[in-house]
Amino acid sequence: MTRTPIRLLAGAALASSALVLSACANDTSDPQDTGPRTASQDASPSSSSTATPSSPTPTPTPTPASLLEQIEFSCSVDDEGGRLTFTTLEEAWEYSGAIDMCEASYGNGYVPYAIPKSDLSVLEWKAVQTSYPDDPDPDNAATLYGICATNTGYGLDDELLTASQAQEIAGVAVICPDHPHIDQIQSNGAAAEDLRKEEESLESDRESGRFVEPGNYLVGDEIPPGTWRVQGEKVTDCYWEISDANGEIIANNFVSTSAPFNVKIPSHASGFTVEGCSFRWISE
């Protein structure tokens, strides 16, 4: 009886075990998955992923610097025709003499009509819009600063401003709130603003036939009947006349000098004549 050497049997057993272990190591199937495999299931996962590109950080828009950082002032001083140059408003305000008629220079040299809006701060643009609402031009910021550099004259005297000057001074108060005479500027601006509103109201009454200057007017057609008041604090050389449909005079008067007075135009009147004065309708 031939005997198989023990070492050969052991070697065979080891080889068989290695084959089993190798097969197990290469089996990547799910032990619970008994169904058929698809190509996508058999494909190995990708080792790389597509990165989402990051959006570039937007560059912030710089806030415009104040125009004051780019201008200086050439001003008439001491009422003698001389001129001085001030590099800041504070220098002008500290000057002990009278300063009037200041011109603001922009950049290098006098460039009064070349200021881009981008050079204005939010406050400066607001001032321009306040002073010139119908035509806000960045160039006008230099004009407002020129007024702001003064310490006498326009906007600072007791003389009442016109309606258009009222708006300009209102912008000066916005652009130069630290002016040493800001109270006077605001007071003059408020008084002139009242005048501007009155002029607007007067123009509205003129268009509606409730304000008349020297001329002849048809009652009920061009102007309404009612109570009319002569305009002005002192009336001189004023003639008025009320007539009927036949041209007959109902009432009239010539006033050489008088305080303001009223005239009543009845509803049956046909004409109203005014010479040397003006009247405004105040009531029916």
Short mmCIF file of C-alpha atoms in Angstrom, two decimals:
data_model
loop_
_atom_site.label_atom_id
_atom_site.label_comp_id
_atom_site.label_asym_id
_atom_site.label_seq_id
_atom_site.Cartn_x
_atom_site.Cartn_y
_atom_site.Cartn_z
CA MET A 1 0.00 0.00 0.00
CA THR A 2 1.46 3.26 -1.14
CA ARG A 3 1.30 6.17 1.33
CA THR A 4 1.01 9.79 0.19
CA PRO A 5 3.49 11.94 1.95
CA ILE A 6 1.87 14.18 4.53
CA ARG A 7 3.69 17.32 3.27
CA LEU A 8 2.14 16.91 -0.20
CA LEU A 9 -1.35 16.74 1.27
CA ALA A 10 -0.67 19.77 3.34
CA GLY A 11 0.62 21.68 0.31
CA ALA A 12 -2.45 20.78 -1.68
CA ALA A 13 -4.72 21.92 1.13
CA LEU A 14 -2.90 25.22 1.37
CA ALA A 15 -3.16 25.81 -2.38
CA SER A 16 -6.87 25.05 -2.34
CA SER A 17 -7.41 27.46 0.53
CA ALA A 18 -5.50 30.22 -1.34
CA LEU A 19 -7.71 29.78 -4.39
CA VAL A 20 -10.84 30.16 -2.27
CA LEU A 21 -9.53 33.23 -0.51
CA SER A 22 -8.52 34.82 -3.83
CA ALA A 23 -11.98 34.28 -5.26
CA CYS A 24 -13.61 35.82 -2.21
CA ALA A 25 -11.35 38.84 -2.38
CA ASN A 26 -12.26 39.53 -6.02
CA ASP A 27 -16.04 39.17 -5.46
CA THR A 28 -17.50 42.72 -5.09
CA SER A 29 -21.15 41.76 -5.38
CA ASP A 30 -23.69 42.49 -2.70
CA PRO A 31 -24.34 39.26 -0.87
CA GLN A 32 -28.05 40.15 -0.70
CA ASP A 33 -28.22 41.11 -4.40
CA THR A 34 -29.29 38.02 -6.31
CA GLY A 35 -30.62 39.87 -9.40
CA PRO A 36 -28.86 40.53 -12.67
CA ARG A 37 -26.21 43.26 -12.80
CA THR A 38 -26.29 46.27 -15.13
CA ALA A 39 -23.40 47.97 -16.85
CA SER A 40 -23.79 51.05 -14.66
CA GLN A 41 -23.73 48.92 -11.53
CA ASP A 42 -20.61 47.14 -12.68
CA ALA A 43 -18.81 50.37 -13.59
CA SER A 44 -16.38 51.56 -10.99
CA PRO A 45 -17.16 54.98 -9.43
CA SER A 46 -15.28 57.94 -10.78
CA SER A 47 -12.42 59.02 -8.61
CA SER A 48 -12.81 62.77 -9.55
CA SER A 49 -15.76 65.24 -9.27
CA THR A 50 -16.47 68.44 -11.21
CA ALA A 51 -15.82 71.53 -9.00
CA THR A 52 -18.40 74.34 -9.08
CA PRO A 53 -16.63 77.52 -10.27
CA SER A 54 -16.78 80.32 -7.71
CA SER A 55 -18.15 83.75 -8.75
CA PRO A 56 -15.61 86.55 -8.60
CA THR A 57 -16.12 89.02 -5.78
CA PRO A 58 -17.50 92.27 -7.32
CA THR A 59 -15.37 95.33 -6.87
CA PRO A 60 -17.32 97.81 -4.70
CA THR A 61 -18.11 101.16 -6.25
CA PRO A 62 -16.10 103.79 -4.38
CA THR A 63 -18.02 106.49 -2.58
CA PRO A 64 -17.26 109.86 -4.22
CA ALA A 65 -15.07 112.14 -2.19
CA SER A 66 -16.36 115.58 -1.34
CA LEU A 67 -15.79 118.17 -4.02
CA LEU A 68 -14.18 120.24 -1.29
CA GLU A 69 -11.12 118.01 -1.56
CA GLN A 70 -10.59 119.18 -5.13
CA ILE A 71 -11.41 122.90 -5.14
CA GLU A 72 -10.09 126.20 -3.80
CA PHE A 73 -11.60 129.67 -3.64
CA SER A 74 -10.59 132.99 -5.18
CA CYS A 75 -12.50 135.73 -3.37
CA SER A 76 -12.91 139.49 -3.48
CA VAL A 77 -11.86 140.84 -0.08
CA ASP A 78 -12.32 144.02 1.96
CA ASP A 79 -14.35 145.82 -0.76
CA GLU A 80 -11.15 147.15 -2.36
CA GLY A 81 -11.02 144.99 -5.46
CA GLY A 82 -8.27 142.77 -4.09
CA ARG A 83 -8.53 139.01 -4.20
CA LEU A 84 -7.24 136.23 -1.99
CA THR A 85 -7.11 132.50 -2.54
CA PHE A 86 -8.35 130.14 0.17
CA THR A 87 -7.73 126.41 -0.02
CA THR A 88 -10.56 125.51 2.38
CA LEU A 89 -13.84 126.97 3.53
CA GLU A 90 -12.47 127.16 7.06
CA GLU A 91 -9.68 129.46 5.88
CA ALA A 92 -12.23 131.76 4.28
CA TRP A 93 -14.46 131.74 7.35
CA GLU A 94 -11.53 132.61 9.62
CA TYR A 95 -10.63 135.67 7.54
CA SER A 96 -11.35 138.80 9.59
CA GLY A 97 -12.25 141.08 6.67
CA ALA A 98 -15.20 141.08 4.29
CA ILE A 99 -15.32 138.30 1.69
CA ASP A 100 -17.61 138.45 -1.32
CA MET A 101 -17.87 137.16 -4.88
CA CYS A 102 -15.94 133.92 -4.45
CA GLU A 103 -15.13 131.74 -7.43
CA ALA A 104 -14.49 128.06 -6.82
CA SER A 105 -11.75 126.46 -8.94
CA TYR A 106 -11.91 122.74 -9.67
CA GLY A 107 -8.78 120.64 -10.07
CA ASN A 108 -5.85 122.46 -11.65
CA GLY A 109 -6.95 125.93 -12.69
CA TYR A 110 -10.41 127.35 -13.15
CA VAL A 111 -12.65 124.79 -14.79
CA PRO A 112 -16.15 125.95 -13.84
CA TYR A 113 -17.99 123.80 -16.37
CA ALA A 114 -16.23 120.43 -16.17
CA ILE A 115 -17.31 118.77 -12.93
CA PRO A 116 -18.59 115.20 -13.35
CA LYS A 117 -21.40 114.02 -11.10
CA SER A 118 -19.14 111.19 -9.92
CA ASP A 119 -17.00 113.78 -8.09
CA LEU A 120 -19.93 114.93 -5.96
CA SER A 121 -20.88 113.44 -2.61
CA VAL A 122 -24.49 112.51 -1.86
CA LEU A 123 -24.91 115.72 0.17
CA GLU A 124 -23.46 117.88 -2.60
CA TRP A 125 -25.78 116.40 -5.21
CA LYS A 126 -28.75 116.90 -2.88
CA ALA A 127 -27.78 120.57 -2.51
CA VAL A 128 -27.61 120.99 -6.29
CA GLN A 129 -31.05 119.43 -6.69
CA THR A 130 -32.41 121.69 -3.95
CA SER A 131 -31.09 124.89 -5.55
CA TYR A 132 -31.73 124.01 -9.17
CA PRO A 133 -34.61 121.49 -9.28
CA ASP A 134 -35.45 122.21 -12.92
CA ASP A 135 -31.88 121.78 -14.18
CA PRO A 136 -29.60 120.07 -11.65
CA ASP A 137 -26.09 120.36 -13.07
CA PRO A 138 -23.02 119.05 -11.16
CA ASP A 139 -21.16 122.23 -12.14
CA ASN A 140 -23.47 124.21 -9.86
CA ALA A 141 -21.98 122.57 -6.77
CA ALA A 142 -18.98 124.88 -7.24
CA THR A 143 -21.36 127.85 -7.46
CA LEU A 144 -22.94 126.90 -4.14
CA TYR A 145 -19.53 126.52 -2.52
CA GLY A 146 -18.54 129.92 -3.88
CA ILE A 147 -21.53 131.48 -2.09
CA CYS A 148 -20.74 129.42 1.00
CA ALA A 149 -17.20 130.84 1.21
CA THR A 150 -18.48 134.42 1.58
CA ASN A 151 -19.28 136.23 4.80
CA THR A 152 -21.20 139.19 3.35
CA GLY A 153 -23.42 140.06 0.43
CA TYR A 154 -25.67 137.56 -1.29
CA GLY A 155 -27.68 135.54 1.20
CA LEU A 156 -26.04 137.11 4.26
CA ASP A 157 -27.40 140.67 4.25
CA ASP A 158 -30.84 141.72 5.42
CA GLU A 159 -31.98 142.47 1.89
CA LEU A 160 -34.84 140.21 0.84
CA LEU A 161 -33.87 137.71 -1.80
CA THR A 162 -35.78 136.98 -4.98
CA ALA A 163 -37.68 133.74 -5.41
CA SER A 164 -34.91 132.14 -7.50
CA GLN A 165 -32.29 133.25 -4.99
CA ALA A 166 -34.35 131.62 -2.25
CA GLN A 167 -33.90 128.21 -3.83
CA GLU A 168 -30.19 128.79 -4.29
CA ILE A 169 -29.72 129.81 -0.65
CA ALA A 170 -31.66 126.72 0.43
CA GLY A 171 -29.03 124.62 -1.32
CA VAL A 172 -26.23 126.60 0.37
CA ALA A 173 -27.75 125.70 3.74
CA VAL A 174 -27.66 122.02 2.72
CA ILE A 175 -24.10 121.99 1.41
CA CYS A 176 -22.61 124.18 4.20
CA PRO A 177 -24.47 123.39 7.43
CA ASP A 178 -21.40 124.51 9.45
CA HIS A 179 -21.28 128.02 7.99
CA PRO A 180 -20.63 130.53 10.82
CA HIS A 181 -23.67 132.54 9.64
CA ILE A 182 -25.95 129.58 8.98
CA ASP A 183 -28.77 131.12 11.05
CA GLN A 184 -28.81 134.22 8.84
CA ILE A 185 -28.66 132.10 5.69
CA GLN A 186 -31.59 129.98 6.84
CA SER A 187 -33.58 133.04 7.89
CA ASN A 188 -33.06 134.77 4.55
CA GLY A 189 -33.79 131.55 2.73
CA ALA A 190 -37.07 131.04 4.63
CA ALA A 191 -38.21 134.62 3.92
CA ALA A 192 -37.36 134.28 0.27
CA GLU A 193 -39.05 130.91 0.12
CA ASP A 194 -42.25 132.54 1.35
CA LEU A 195 -41.83 135.12 -1.41
CA ARG A 196 -41.31 132.37 -3.98
CA LYS A 197 -44.50 130.61 -2.91
CA GLU A 198 -46.38 133.91 -3.08
CA GLU A 199 -45.10 134.55 -6.60
CA GLU A 200 -46.19 131.07 -7.64
CA SER A 201 -49.61 131.66 -6.13
CA LEU A 202 -49.85 135.05 -7.84
CA GLU A 203 -48.96 133.50 -11.19
CA SER A 204 -51.62 130.86 -10.68
CA ASP A 205 -54.19 133.59 -9.93
CA ARG A 206 -53.11 135.50 -13.03
CA GLU A 207 -53.69 132.44 -15.20
CA SER A 208 -57.13 131.85 -13.65
CA GLY A 209 -58.22 135.50 -13.99
CA ARG A 210 -57.98 136.27 -10.28
CA PHE A 211 -55.11 138.72 -10.59
CA VAL A 212 -55.22 141.69 -12.99
CA GLU A 213 -52.73 144.36 -13.96
CA PRO A 214 -53.51 147.53 -15.94
CA GLY A 215 -56.00 146.70 -18.73
CA ASN A 216 -59.65 146.13 -19.61
CA TYR A 217 -61.41 142.91 -18.55
CA LEU A 218 -64.79 141.26 -19.18
CA VAL A 219 -66.52 140.29 -15.93
CA GLY A 220 -67.75 136.69 -15.93
CA ASP A 221 -65.65 135.83 -18.97
CA GLU A 222 -62.07 136.88 -18.24
CA ILE A 223 -62.42 137.64 -14.52
CA PRO A 224 -64.94 136.63 -11.83
CA PRO A 225 -67.15 139.07 -9.93
CA GLY A 226 -66.54 139.51 -6.22
CA THR A 227 -64.26 141.44 -3.88
CA TRP A 228 -60.93 142.58 -5.27
CA ARG A 229 -58.03 144.09 -3.30
CA VAL A 230 -55.52 146.53 -4.71
CA GLN A 231 -51.93 145.27 -4.48
CA GLY A 232 -49.05 146.96 -2.66
CA GLU A 233 -48.47 148.48 0.76
CA LYS A 234 -48.95 151.99 -0.66
CA VAL A 235 -51.21 152.83 -3.58
CA THR A 236 -50.44 155.82 -5.84
CA ASP A 237 -52.06 157.13 -9.03
CA CYS A 238 -54.52 154.24 -9.33
CA TYR A 239 -57.69 154.42 -11.43
CA TRP A 240 -60.37 151.73 -11.49
CA GLU A 241 -63.76 151.56 -13.20
CA ILE A 242 -66.70 149.13 -13.22
CA SER A 243 -69.12 149.29 -16.16
CA ASP A 244 -72.33 147.54 -17.27
CA ALA A 245 -73.19 145.82 -20.57
CA ASN A 246 -73.93 149.20 -22.20
CA GLY A 247 -70.57 150.62 -21.19
CA GLU A 248 -72.15 152.84 -18.57
CA ILE A 249 -70.03 153.42 -15.48
CA ILE A 250 -71.39 151.70 -12.38
CA ALA A 251 -68.57 152.87 -10.09
CA ASN A 252 -65.10 154.32 -10.48
CA ASN A 253 -62.41 156.25 -8.63
CA PHE A 254 -58.98 157.76 -9.04
CA VAL A 255 -56.70 157.33 -6.01
CA SER A 256 -53.65 159.56 -5.85
CA THR A 257 -52.28 158.14 -2.58
CA SER A 258 -53.83 155.57 -0.28
CA ALA A 259 -53.41 152.49 1.85
CA PRO A 260 -54.63 149.22 0.26
CA PHE A 261 -58.40 149.09 -0.32
CA ASN A 262 -61.05 146.75 -1.72
CA VAL A 263 -63.37 147.09 -4.71
CA LYS A 264 -66.63 145.10 -5.05
CA ILE A 265 -67.51 144.02 -8.59
CA PRO A 266 -71.21 142.97 -8.74
CA SER A 267 -72.31 139.92 -10.70
CA HIS A 268 -74.33 142.06 -13.15
CA ALA A 269 -71.25 144.12 -14.10
CA SER A 270 -69.79 143.67 -17.56
CA GLY A 271 -66.40 145.39 -17.53
CA PHE A 272 -63.54 146.23 -15.18
CA THR A 273 -60.84 148.75 -16.11
CA VAL A 274 -57.57 149.21 -14.22
CA GLU A 275 -54.87 151.88 -14.75
CA GLY A 276 -51.71 152.46 -12.72
CA CYS A 277 -52.25 149.58 -10.27
CA SER A 278 -53.19 145.91 -9.97
CA PHE A 279 -55.95 143.99 -8.18
CA ARG A 280 -56.31 140.50 -6.79
CA TRP A 281 -59.53 138.61 -6.22
CA ILE A 282 -60.02 137.66 -2.55
CA SER A 283 -63.65 136.46 -2.23
CA GLU A 284 -67.04 136.21 -3.90
#
